[in-house]
Amino acid sequence: MLPIPRRSLVDEAIEQFREQIDNGSWPVGQRLPAEAKLAEELGMSRASVREATRALVHAGLLSSRQWDGTFVIATDESDVALRRRLGAADEGDEATFVQADIDFHVGLADAAHNRTLREMYRSFSAVISSTVDLNDCYIPGSIELAHDHERLLDVIRKQDHAAAVLADLNILDAQESAVRNRETH
């Protein structure tokens, strides 16, 4: 029999932080309790809490501002990818936009706990990225579609299945139209 691997205290803290974010105890904009208070509540060192915070800052869920504290800036990876996607769209950065688009859809599949869809997006991501890089296949109009994805995420959060299907179909129709327009010009 193989030994059961132990989880680090940092992993435990990350899990606790994510739980607070997921269950709404720490909504977007919420300032986290001080590091010392979190360490005391979790029964671990401040160093473990600090590393967990850094990991979630790196993941894009938290933002740490010196002398001001640590704040929740996203509730999941879909939020992070959507913010990156919108930022890339506003800046006209096609490569970052394409990667953020892939990350957004993978994040949705992860949030839905749909392994098949997640793996499908991940397998397509390399092909899509190389196609854009090698063939300069950027689709005009994609930047404008960025805000449609924001609406899609919003109706998913509201658990409005019919509106989510409609929003997704609208995105697909707009992308298909953009590809056809590109082929005729």
Short mmCIF file of N, CA and C in Angstrom, two decimals:
data_model
loop_
_atom_site.label_atom_id
_atom_site.label_comp_id
_atom_site.label_asym_id
_atom_site.label_seq_id
_atom_site.Cartn_x
_atom_site.Cartn_y
_atom_site.Cartn_z
N MET A 1 0.84 -1.17 0.00
CA MET A 1 0.00 0.00 0.00
C MET A 1 0.89 1.24 0.00
N LEU A 2 0.51 2.23 -0.81
CA LEU A 2 1.28 3.46 -0.90
C LEU A 2 0.84 4.44 0.18
N PRO A 3 1.79 5.19 0.72
CA PRO A 3 1.42 6.18 1.74
C PRO A 3 0.60 7.31 1.11
N ILE A 4 -0.32 7.84 1.87
CA ILE A 4 -1.13 8.96 1.40
C ILE A 4 -0.29 10.23 1.53
N PRO A 5 -0.13 10.95 0.41
CA PRO A 5 0.70 12.16 0.48
C PRO A 5 0.06 13.22 1.38
N ARG A 6 0.90 13.85 2.16
CA ARG A 6 0.42 14.92 3.03
C ARG A 6 0.35 16.22 2.25
N ARG A 7 -0.62 17.01 2.60
CA ARG A 7 -0.74 18.33 1.98
C ARG A 7 0.02 19.33 2.82
N SER A 8 0.62 20.29 2.14
CA SER A 8 1.35 21.32 2.87
C SER A 8 0.37 22.29 3.52
N LEU A 9 0.88 23.00 4.51
CA LEU A 9 0.06 24.02 5.17
C LEU A 9 -0.33 25.12 4.20
N VAL A 10 0.56 25.43 3.26
CA VAL A 10 0.25 26.44 2.25
C VAL A 10 -0.94 25.99 1.42
N ASP A 11 -0.94 24.72 0.99
CA ASP A 11 -2.08 24.19 0.22
C ASP A 11 -3.37 24.23 1.03
N GLU A 12 -3.26 23.93 2.32
CA GLU A 12 -4.44 24.00 3.20
C GLU A 12 -4.96 25.44 3.28
N ALA A 13 -4.04 26.39 3.41
CA ALA A 13 -4.45 27.80 3.49
C ALA A 13 -5.09 28.25 2.18
N ILE A 14 -4.50 27.85 1.05
CA ILE A 14 -5.08 28.19 -0.25
C ILE A 14 -6.50 27.65 -0.35
N GLU A 15 -6.68 26.41 0.06
CA GLU A 15 -8.01 25.80 0.02
C GLU A 15 -9.00 26.58 0.90
N GLN A 16 -8.56 26.97 2.09
CA GLN A 16 -9.43 27.74 2.99
C GLN A 16 -9.78 29.10 2.39
N PHE A 17 -8.79 29.76 1.79
CA PHE A 17 -9.03 31.07 1.17
C PHE A 17 -10.02 30.93 0.02
N ARG A 18 -9.81 29.92 -0.83
CA ARG A 18 -10.71 29.71 -1.96
C ARG A 18 -12.13 29.42 -1.48
N GLU A 19 -12.24 28.68 -0.40
CA GLU A 19 -13.56 28.38 0.16
C GLU A 19 -14.26 29.67 0.61
N GLN A 20 -13.52 30.57 1.24
CA GLN A 20 -14.08 31.85 1.68
C GLN A 20 -14.54 32.69 0.48
N ILE A 21 -13.75 32.63 -0.60
CA ILE A 21 -14.11 33.36 -1.82
C ILE A 21 -15.32 32.70 -2.48
N ASP A 22 -15.28 31.37 -2.62
CA ASP A 22 -16.35 30.64 -3.30
C ASP A 22 -17.69 30.75 -2.59
N ASN A 23 -17.68 30.72 -1.26
CA ASN A 23 -18.97 30.76 -0.55
C ASN A 23 -19.47 32.19 -0.31
N GLY A 24 -18.73 33.18 -0.81
CA GLY A 24 -19.18 34.56 -0.72
C GLY A 24 -18.80 35.28 0.56
N SER A 25 -18.10 34.60 1.47
CA SER A 25 -17.65 35.27 2.69
C SER A 25 -16.67 36.39 2.38
N TRP A 26 -15.88 36.19 1.32
CA TRP A 26 -14.95 37.21 0.85
C TRP A 26 -15.34 37.57 -0.58
N PRO A 27 -16.27 38.49 -0.79
CA PRO A 27 -16.67 38.87 -2.15
C PRO A 27 -15.61 39.75 -2.81
N VAL A 28 -15.76 39.95 -4.11
CA VAL A 28 -14.85 40.84 -4.83
C VAL A 28 -14.89 42.21 -4.16
N GLY A 29 -13.70 42.77 -3.93
CA GLY A 29 -13.56 44.05 -3.25
C GLY A 29 -13.32 43.94 -1.76
N GLN A 30 -13.56 42.76 -1.20
CA GLN A 30 -13.38 42.53 0.24
C GLN A 30 -11.89 42.56 0.60
N ARG A 31 -11.59 43.26 1.67
CA ARG A 31 -10.23 43.25 2.20
C ARG A 31 -10.09 42.05 3.12
N LEU A 32 -9.04 41.26 2.94
CA LEU A 32 -8.81 40.10 3.78
C LEU A 32 -8.37 40.54 5.18
N PRO A 33 -8.65 39.72 6.18
CA PRO A 33 -8.13 40.02 7.51
C PRO A 33 -6.59 40.09 7.48
N ALA A 34 -6.02 40.72 8.47
CA ALA A 34 -4.57 40.84 8.56
C ALA A 34 -3.91 39.46 8.60
N GLU A 35 -2.70 39.40 8.09
CA GLU A 35 -1.95 38.14 8.03
C GLU A 35 -1.88 37.44 9.38
N ALA A 36 -1.60 38.19 10.45
CA ALA A 36 -1.49 37.60 11.78
C ALA A 36 -2.82 36.99 12.23
N LYS A 37 -3.92 37.67 11.94
CA LYS A 37 -5.24 37.16 12.32
C LYS A 37 -5.57 35.89 11.53
N LEU A 38 -5.27 35.87 10.24
CA LEU A 38 -5.51 34.67 9.43
C LEU A 38 -4.68 33.50 9.94
N ALA A 39 -3.42 33.78 10.26
CA ALA A 39 -2.54 32.72 10.77
C ALA A 39 -3.09 32.14 12.07
N GLU A 40 -3.57 33.01 12.93
CA GLU A 40 -4.15 32.55 14.20
C GLU A 40 -5.41 31.72 13.95
N GLU A 41 -6.30 32.21 13.08
CA GLU A 41 -7.55 31.49 12.78
C GLU A 41 -7.29 30.12 12.17
N LEU A 42 -6.26 30.04 11.31
CA LEU A 42 -5.96 28.78 10.62
C LEU A 42 -5.03 27.88 11.43
N GLY A 43 -4.46 28.41 12.49
CA GLY A 43 -3.55 27.63 13.31
C GLY A 43 -2.25 27.28 12.60
N MET A 44 -1.73 28.25 11.87
CA MET A 44 -0.47 28.02 11.15
C MET A 44 0.37 29.29 11.19
N SER A 45 1.57 29.19 10.69
CA SER A 45 2.49 30.32 10.74
C SER A 45 2.08 31.42 9.75
N ARG A 46 2.55 32.62 10.03
CA ARG A 46 2.32 33.73 9.11
C ARG A 46 2.99 33.47 7.77
N ALA A 47 4.12 32.75 7.79
CA ALA A 47 4.83 32.44 6.54
C ALA A 47 3.95 31.60 5.61
N SER A 48 3.24 30.62 6.17
CA SER A 48 2.35 29.79 5.36
C SER A 48 1.21 30.62 4.78
N VAL A 49 0.65 31.49 5.60
CA VAL A 49 -0.43 32.38 5.14
C VAL A 49 0.09 33.31 4.05
N ARG A 50 1.29 33.84 4.25
CA ARG A 50 1.90 34.75 3.27
C ARG A 50 2.11 34.05 1.93
N GLU A 51 2.61 32.81 1.95
CA GLU A 51 2.83 32.06 0.71
C GLU A 51 1.51 31.74 0.01
N ALA A 52 0.49 31.41 0.78
CA ALA A 52 -0.83 31.14 0.19
C ALA A 52 -1.38 32.40 -0.47
N THR A 53 -1.20 33.52 0.20
CA THR A 53 -1.65 34.80 -0.36
C THR A 53 -0.91 35.10 -1.65
N ARG A 54 0.40 34.90 -1.65
CA ARG A 54 1.19 35.15 -2.86
C ARG A 54 0.73 34.26 -4.01
N ALA A 55 0.43 33.01 -3.71
CA ALA A 55 -0.03 32.08 -4.75
C ALA A 55 -1.34 32.58 -5.37
N LEU A 56 -2.25 33.07 -4.54
CA LEU A 56 -3.54 33.54 -5.06
C LEU A 56 -3.42 34.91 -5.72
N VAL A 57 -2.43 35.70 -5.32
CA VAL A 57 -2.14 36.95 -6.03
C VAL A 57 -1.63 36.59 -7.42
N HIS A 58 -0.71 35.63 -7.48
CA HIS A 58 -0.15 35.19 -8.76
C HIS A 58 -1.24 34.60 -9.66
N ALA A 59 -2.20 33.89 -9.08
CA ALA A 59 -3.30 33.30 -9.84
C ALA A 59 -4.30 34.35 -10.31
N GLY A 60 -4.21 35.57 -9.75
CA GLY A 60 -5.09 36.65 -10.17
C GLY A 60 -6.37 36.78 -9.37
N LEU A 61 -6.50 36.02 -8.29
CA LEU A 61 -7.71 36.11 -7.47
C LEU A 61 -7.62 37.20 -6.41
N LEU A 62 -6.41 37.47 -5.95
CA LEU A 62 -6.18 38.49 -4.92
C LEU A 62 -5.25 39.56 -5.45
N SER A 63 -5.31 40.73 -4.84
CA SER A 63 -4.39 41.82 -5.13
C SER A 63 -3.85 42.32 -3.80
N SER A 64 -2.55 42.44 -3.73
CA SER A 64 -1.92 42.90 -2.49
C SER A 64 -1.35 44.29 -2.72
N ARG A 65 -1.77 45.23 -1.88
CA ARG A 65 -1.29 46.61 -2.00
C ARG A 65 -0.56 46.97 -0.72
N GLN A 66 0.69 47.36 -0.88
CA GLN A 66 1.51 47.69 0.28
C GLN A 66 0.83 48.77 1.12
N TRP A 67 0.80 48.56 2.42
CA TRP A 67 0.23 49.45 3.42
C TRP A 67 -1.30 49.54 3.35
N ASP A 68 -1.91 48.84 2.40
CA ASP A 68 -3.37 48.93 2.28
C ASP A 68 -4.05 47.58 2.52
N GLY A 69 -3.35 46.49 2.29
CA GLY A 69 -3.92 45.17 2.54
C GLY A 69 -4.04 44.33 1.29
N THR A 70 -4.70 43.20 1.45
CA THR A 70 -4.92 42.26 0.36
C THR A 70 -6.42 42.20 0.10
N PHE A 71 -6.77 42.27 -1.18
CA PHE A 71 -8.18 42.35 -1.57
C PHE A 71 -8.52 41.25 -2.57
N VAL A 72 -9.77 40.80 -2.53
CA VAL A 72 -10.28 39.85 -3.52
C VAL A 72 -10.59 40.65 -4.78
N ILE A 73 -10.03 40.22 -5.90
CA ILE A 73 -10.31 40.92 -7.16
C ILE A 73 -11.02 40.03 -8.18
N ALA A 74 -11.12 38.73 -7.89
CA ALA A 74 -11.82 37.80 -8.78
C ALA A 74 -12.28 36.61 -7.96
N THR A 75 -13.35 35.98 -8.41
CA THR A 75 -13.87 34.83 -7.66
C THR A 75 -13.41 33.50 -8.22
N ASP A 76 -12.96 33.48 -9.46
CA ASP A 76 -12.43 32.23 -10.03
C ASP A 76 -11.57 32.55 -11.24
N GLU A 77 -10.99 31.51 -11.82
CA GLU A 77 -10.09 31.68 -12.95
C GLU A 77 -10.79 32.25 -14.17
N SER A 78 -12.09 32.01 -14.30
CA SER A 78 -12.84 32.58 -15.42
C SER A 78 -12.85 34.10 -15.32
N ASP A 79 -13.00 34.62 -14.10
CA ASP A 79 -12.94 36.08 -13.90
C ASP A 79 -11.58 36.62 -14.33
N VAL A 80 -10.53 35.94 -13.91
CA VAL A 80 -9.17 36.37 -14.23
C VAL A 80 -8.97 36.37 -15.74
N ALA A 81 -9.35 35.28 -16.40
CA ALA A 81 -9.18 35.18 -17.85
C ALA A 81 -10.03 36.22 -18.56
N LEU A 82 -11.24 36.46 -18.06
CA LEU A 82 -12.11 37.45 -18.69
C LEU A 82 -11.50 38.84 -18.58
N ARG A 83 -10.96 39.19 -17.41
CA ARG A 83 -10.31 40.50 -17.25
C ARG A 83 -9.12 40.63 -18.19
N ARG A 84 -8.30 39.57 -18.30
CA ARG A 84 -7.16 39.60 -19.22
C ARG A 84 -7.64 39.74 -20.66
N ARG A 85 -8.71 39.04 -20.99
CA ARG A 85 -9.26 39.05 -22.34
C ARG A 85 -9.75 40.46 -22.69
N LEU A 86 -10.49 41.07 -21.78
CA LEU A 86 -11.00 42.42 -22.03
C LEU A 86 -9.87 43.43 -22.13
N GLY A 87 -8.86 43.29 -21.27
CA GLY A 87 -7.71 44.18 -21.33
C GLY A 87 -6.97 44.05 -22.64
N ALA A 88 -6.78 42.83 -23.11
CA ALA A 88 -6.10 42.60 -24.39
C ALA A 88 -6.94 43.14 -25.54
N ALA A 89 -8.25 43.00 -25.44
CA ALA A 89 -9.14 43.52 -26.48
C ALA A 89 -9.02 45.04 -26.55
N ASP A 90 -9.04 45.69 -25.39
CA ASP A 90 -8.95 47.14 -25.36
C ASP A 90 -7.61 47.64 -25.91
N GLU A 91 -6.54 46.86 -25.68
CA GLU A 91 -5.21 47.25 -26.14
C GLU A 91 -4.93 46.79 -27.56
N GLY A 92 -5.79 45.93 -28.12
CA GLY A 92 -5.56 45.40 -29.47
C GLY A 92 -4.44 44.38 -29.51
N ASP A 93 -4.13 43.75 -28.39
CA ASP A 93 -3.07 42.74 -28.30
C ASP A 93 -3.64 41.38 -28.68
N GLU A 94 -3.45 41.00 -29.95
CA GLU A 94 -4.09 39.80 -30.48
C GLU A 94 -3.61 38.51 -29.82
N ALA A 95 -2.31 38.36 -29.62
CA ALA A 95 -1.78 37.11 -29.05
C ALA A 95 -2.29 36.91 -27.62
N THR A 96 -2.25 37.96 -26.82
CA THR A 96 -2.75 37.86 -25.45
C THR A 96 -4.25 37.63 -25.44
N PHE A 97 -4.95 38.28 -26.38
CA PHE A 97 -6.40 38.11 -26.50
C PHE A 97 -6.75 36.65 -26.78
N VAL A 98 -6.05 36.03 -27.74
CA VAL A 98 -6.34 34.64 -28.10
C VAL A 98 -6.08 33.72 -26.91
N GLN A 99 -4.94 33.90 -26.22
CA GLN A 99 -4.63 33.06 -25.07
C GLN A 99 -5.64 33.27 -23.95
N ALA A 100 -6.02 34.51 -23.70
CA ALA A 100 -7.01 34.79 -22.66
C ALA A 100 -8.38 34.22 -23.03
N ASP A 101 -8.70 34.20 -24.33
CA ASP A 101 -9.96 33.60 -24.78
C ASP A 101 -9.96 32.11 -24.48
N ILE A 102 -8.86 31.45 -24.78
CA ILE A 102 -8.74 30.02 -24.49
C ILE A 102 -8.84 29.79 -22.98
N ASP A 103 -8.11 30.59 -22.21
CA ASP A 103 -8.15 30.45 -20.74
C ASP A 103 -9.56 30.67 -20.19
N PHE A 104 -10.30 31.60 -20.79
CA PHE A 104 -11.67 31.87 -20.36
C PHE A 104 -12.53 30.62 -20.54
N HIS A 105 -12.46 30.02 -21.72
CA HIS A 105 -13.30 28.86 -21.99
C HIS A 105 -12.86 27.64 -21.17
N VAL A 106 -11.56 27.47 -20.97
CA VAL A 106 -11.08 26.39 -20.10
C VAL A 106 -11.58 26.64 -18.67
N GLY A 107 -11.55 27.90 -18.24
CA GLY A 107 -12.04 28.24 -16.90
C GLY A 107 -13.53 27.93 -16.73
N LEU A 108 -14.32 28.19 -17.77
CA LEU A 108 -15.74 27.85 -17.70
C LEU A 108 -15.93 26.34 -17.58
N ALA A 109 -15.16 25.59 -18.36
CA ALA A 109 -15.25 24.13 -18.28
C ALA A 109 -14.82 23.64 -16.90
N ASP A 110 -13.77 24.24 -16.34
CA ASP A 110 -13.33 23.88 -14.99
C ASP A 110 -14.43 24.18 -13.97
N ALA A 111 -15.03 25.37 -14.09
CA ALA A 111 -16.08 25.76 -13.15
C ALA A 111 -17.29 24.83 -13.23
N ALA A 112 -17.54 24.32 -14.44
CA ALA A 112 -18.66 23.39 -14.63
C ALA A 112 -18.27 21.96 -14.25
N HIS A 113 -17.01 21.78 -13.88
CA HIS A 113 -16.49 20.45 -13.55
C HIS A 113 -16.70 19.48 -14.71
N ASN A 114 -16.49 20.01 -15.93
CA ASN A 114 -16.67 19.21 -17.14
C ASN A 114 -15.29 18.87 -17.68
N ARG A 115 -14.77 17.70 -17.28
CA ARG A 115 -13.42 17.29 -17.67
C ARG A 115 -13.28 17.14 -19.17
N THR A 116 -14.29 16.60 -19.83
CA THR A 116 -14.22 16.38 -21.27
C THR A 116 -14.08 17.71 -22.00
N LEU A 117 -14.92 18.66 -21.67
CA LEU A 117 -14.86 19.97 -22.31
C LEU A 117 -13.54 20.67 -22.00
N ARG A 118 -13.08 20.58 -20.76
CA ARG A 118 -11.81 21.19 -20.37
C ARG A 118 -10.66 20.63 -21.19
N GLU A 119 -10.60 19.31 -21.33
CA GLU A 119 -9.52 18.69 -22.10
C GLU A 119 -9.63 19.02 -23.58
N MET A 120 -10.85 19.15 -24.08
CA MET A 120 -11.04 19.52 -25.47
C MET A 120 -10.48 20.92 -25.71
N TYR A 121 -10.81 21.88 -24.83
CA TYR A 121 -10.27 23.24 -24.98
C TYR A 121 -8.76 23.24 -24.87
N ARG A 122 -8.23 22.50 -23.92
CA ARG A 122 -6.78 22.46 -23.75
C ARG A 122 -6.09 21.87 -24.97
N SER A 123 -6.67 20.84 -25.56
CA SER A 123 -6.04 20.24 -26.74
C SER A 123 -6.11 21.18 -27.94
N PHE A 124 -7.19 21.95 -28.04
CA PHE A 124 -7.32 22.90 -29.14
C PHE A 124 -6.42 24.11 -28.96
N SER A 125 -6.09 24.44 -27.73
CA SER A 125 -5.37 25.68 -27.47
C SER A 125 -4.05 25.78 -28.20
N ALA A 126 -3.28 24.70 -28.23
CA ALA A 126 -1.98 24.73 -28.92
C ALA A 126 -2.18 24.94 -30.42
N VAL A 127 -3.17 24.26 -30.98
CA VAL A 127 -3.44 24.38 -32.41
C VAL A 127 -3.91 25.80 -32.75
N ILE A 128 -4.81 26.32 -31.94
CA ILE A 128 -5.34 27.67 -32.19
C ILE A 128 -4.21 28.70 -32.09
N SER A 129 -3.40 28.61 -31.06
CA SER A 129 -2.31 29.57 -30.87
C SER A 129 -1.32 29.52 -32.01
N SER A 130 -0.94 28.31 -32.43
CA SER A 130 0.04 28.20 -33.52
C SER A 130 -0.56 28.66 -34.84
N THR A 131 -1.85 28.44 -35.05
CA THR A 131 -2.50 28.90 -36.27
C THR A 131 -2.49 30.42 -36.33
N VAL A 132 -2.79 31.06 -35.22
CA VAL A 132 -2.78 32.52 -35.19
C VAL A 132 -1.37 33.02 -35.41
N ASP A 133 -0.38 32.42 -34.75
CA ASP A 133 1.01 32.86 -34.88
C ASP A 133 1.56 32.64 -36.29
N LEU A 134 1.35 31.45 -36.85
CA LEU A 134 1.96 31.10 -38.12
C LEU A 134 1.25 31.70 -39.33
N ASN A 135 -0.04 31.78 -39.27
CA ASN A 135 -0.81 32.20 -40.44
C ASN A 135 -1.41 33.59 -40.31
N ASP A 136 -1.13 34.25 -39.23
CA ASP A 136 -1.71 35.57 -38.98
C ASP A 136 -3.21 35.52 -39.22
N CYS A 137 -3.85 34.55 -38.55
CA CYS A 137 -5.28 34.29 -38.75
C CYS A 137 -6.18 35.06 -37.81
N TYR A 138 -5.73 36.14 -37.33
CA TYR A 138 -6.59 36.91 -36.43
C TYR A 138 -7.88 37.25 -37.15
N ILE A 139 -8.98 37.06 -36.47
CA ILE A 139 -10.29 37.30 -37.07
C ILE A 139 -10.75 38.72 -36.73
N PRO A 140 -10.92 39.57 -37.74
CA PRO A 140 -11.44 40.91 -37.45
C PRO A 140 -12.79 40.79 -36.76
N GLY A 141 -13.01 41.64 -35.79
CA GLY A 141 -14.27 41.60 -35.05
C GLY A 141 -14.15 40.84 -33.74
N SER A 142 -13.07 40.06 -33.57
CA SER A 142 -12.92 39.29 -32.33
C SER A 142 -12.82 40.19 -31.11
N ILE A 143 -12.14 41.31 -31.27
CA ILE A 143 -12.00 42.23 -30.15
C ILE A 143 -13.37 42.72 -29.70
N GLU A 144 -14.26 42.99 -30.65
CA GLU A 144 -15.60 43.46 -30.31
C GLU A 144 -16.41 42.39 -29.59
N LEU A 145 -16.06 41.11 -29.81
CA LEU A 145 -16.78 40.02 -29.16
C LEU A 145 -16.42 39.86 -27.68
N ALA A 146 -15.41 40.57 -27.24
CA ALA A 146 -14.94 40.41 -25.86
C ALA A 146 -16.06 40.66 -24.85
N HIS A 147 -16.86 41.65 -25.09
CA HIS A 147 -17.92 41.99 -24.13
C HIS A 147 -19.07 40.98 -24.17
N ASP A 148 -19.23 40.26 -25.29
CA ASP A 148 -20.23 39.19 -25.34
C ASP A 148 -19.87 38.08 -24.36
N HIS A 149 -18.58 37.84 -24.19
CA HIS A 149 -18.13 36.82 -23.25
C HIS A 149 -18.43 37.24 -21.81
N GLU A 150 -18.34 38.53 -21.55
CA GLU A 150 -18.67 39.04 -20.22
C GLU A 150 -20.15 38.77 -19.92
N ARG A 151 -21.01 39.00 -20.92
CA ARG A 151 -22.44 38.72 -20.74
C ARG A 151 -22.68 37.23 -20.52
N LEU A 152 -21.93 36.38 -21.24
CA LEU A 152 -22.06 34.93 -21.08
C LEU A 152 -21.73 34.53 -19.64
N LEU A 153 -20.62 35.02 -19.12
CA LEU A 153 -20.24 34.69 -17.75
C LEU A 153 -21.29 35.18 -16.76
N ASP A 154 -21.85 36.35 -17.01
CA ASP A 154 -22.87 36.90 -16.11
C ASP A 154 -24.10 36.00 -16.05
N VAL A 155 -24.61 35.53 -17.19
CA VAL A 155 -25.81 34.69 -17.16
C VAL A 155 -25.50 33.30 -16.60
N ILE A 156 -24.27 32.84 -16.77
CA ILE A 156 -23.88 31.56 -16.16
C ILE A 156 -23.92 31.71 -14.64
N ARG A 157 -23.40 32.82 -14.14
CA ARG A 157 -23.41 33.05 -12.69
C ARG A 157 -24.84 33.12 -12.15
N LYS A 158 -25.73 33.66 -12.95
CA LYS A 158 -27.14 33.75 -12.53
C LYS A 158 -27.86 32.42 -12.70
N GLN A 159 -27.15 31.43 -13.21
CA GLN A 159 -27.68 30.09 -13.44
C GLN A 159 -28.90 30.11 -14.35
N ASP A 160 -28.85 31.00 -15.35
CA ASP A 160 -29.92 31.10 -16.34
C ASP A 160 -29.49 30.30 -17.56
N HIS A 161 -29.86 29.02 -17.57
CA HIS A 161 -29.41 28.09 -18.61
C HIS A 161 -29.81 28.57 -20.00
N ALA A 162 -31.06 28.96 -20.18
CA ALA A 162 -31.54 29.37 -21.50
C ALA A 162 -30.78 30.60 -22.00
N ALA A 163 -30.56 31.58 -21.12
CA ALA A 163 -29.82 32.78 -21.52
C ALA A 163 -28.37 32.45 -21.83
N ALA A 164 -27.78 31.49 -21.11
CA ALA A 164 -26.39 31.09 -21.36
C ALA A 164 -26.27 30.43 -22.74
N VAL A 165 -27.21 29.56 -23.06
CA VAL A 165 -27.19 28.91 -24.38
C VAL A 165 -27.34 29.97 -25.47
N LEU A 166 -28.27 30.90 -25.29
CA LEU A 166 -28.48 31.96 -26.27
C LEU A 166 -27.24 32.84 -26.41
N ALA A 167 -26.62 33.22 -25.29
CA ALA A 167 -25.41 34.05 -25.34
C ALA A 167 -24.28 33.31 -26.05
N ASP A 168 -24.14 32.03 -25.78
CA ASP A 168 -23.10 31.23 -26.43
C ASP A 168 -23.37 31.13 -27.93
N LEU A 169 -24.61 30.90 -28.32
CA LEU A 169 -24.96 30.83 -29.74
C LEU A 169 -24.71 32.16 -30.44
N ASN A 170 -24.99 33.27 -29.76
CA ASN A 170 -24.72 34.59 -30.33
C ASN A 170 -23.22 34.78 -30.58
N ILE A 171 -22.40 34.32 -29.64
CA ILE A 171 -20.95 34.42 -29.81
C ILE A 171 -20.50 33.59 -31.01
N LEU A 172 -20.99 32.35 -31.09
CA LEU A 172 -20.62 31.48 -32.21
C LEU A 172 -21.08 32.06 -33.55
N ASP A 173 -22.29 32.60 -33.61
CA ASP A 173 -22.79 33.22 -34.84
C ASP A 173 -21.92 34.40 -35.25
N ALA A 174 -21.56 35.25 -34.29
CA ALA A 174 -20.73 36.41 -34.59
C ALA A 174 -19.35 35.99 -35.07
N GLN A 175 -18.78 34.94 -34.45
CA GLN A 175 -17.46 34.47 -34.88
C GLN A 175 -17.52 33.85 -36.27
N GLU A 176 -18.57 33.09 -36.54
CA GLU A 176 -18.73 32.50 -37.87
C GLU A 176 -18.87 33.59 -38.93
N SER A 177 -19.65 34.61 -38.62
CA SER A 177 -19.83 35.73 -39.54
C SER A 177 -18.50 36.45 -39.79
N ALA A 178 -17.71 36.64 -38.74
CA ALA A 178 -16.41 37.30 -38.89
C ALA A 178 -15.48 36.48 -39.77
N VAL A 179 -15.49 35.16 -39.62
CA VAL A 179 -14.65 34.29 -40.45
C VAL A 179 -15.09 34.38 -41.91
N ARG A 180 -16.39 34.33 -42.15
CA ARG A 180 -16.90 34.41 -43.53
C ARG A 180 -16.55 35.75 -44.16
N ASN A 181 -16.68 36.83 -43.40
CA ASN A 181 -16.32 38.15 -43.93
C ASN A 181 -14.84 38.22 -44.27
N ARG A 182 -14.03 37.59 -43.46
CA ARG A 182 -12.58 37.57 -43.70
C ARG A 182 -12.26 36.81 -44.97
N GLU A 183 -12.96 35.69 -45.19
CA GLU A 183 -12.71 34.85 -46.37
C GLU A 183 -13.13 35.55 -47.65
N THR A 184 -14.13 36.42 -47.61
CA THR A 184 -14.61 37.09 -48.81
C THR A 184 -13.84 38.37 -49.11
N HIS A 185 -13.02 38.82 -48.17
CA HIS A 185 -12.26 40.06 -48.40
C HIS A 185 -10.83 39.80 -48.65
#
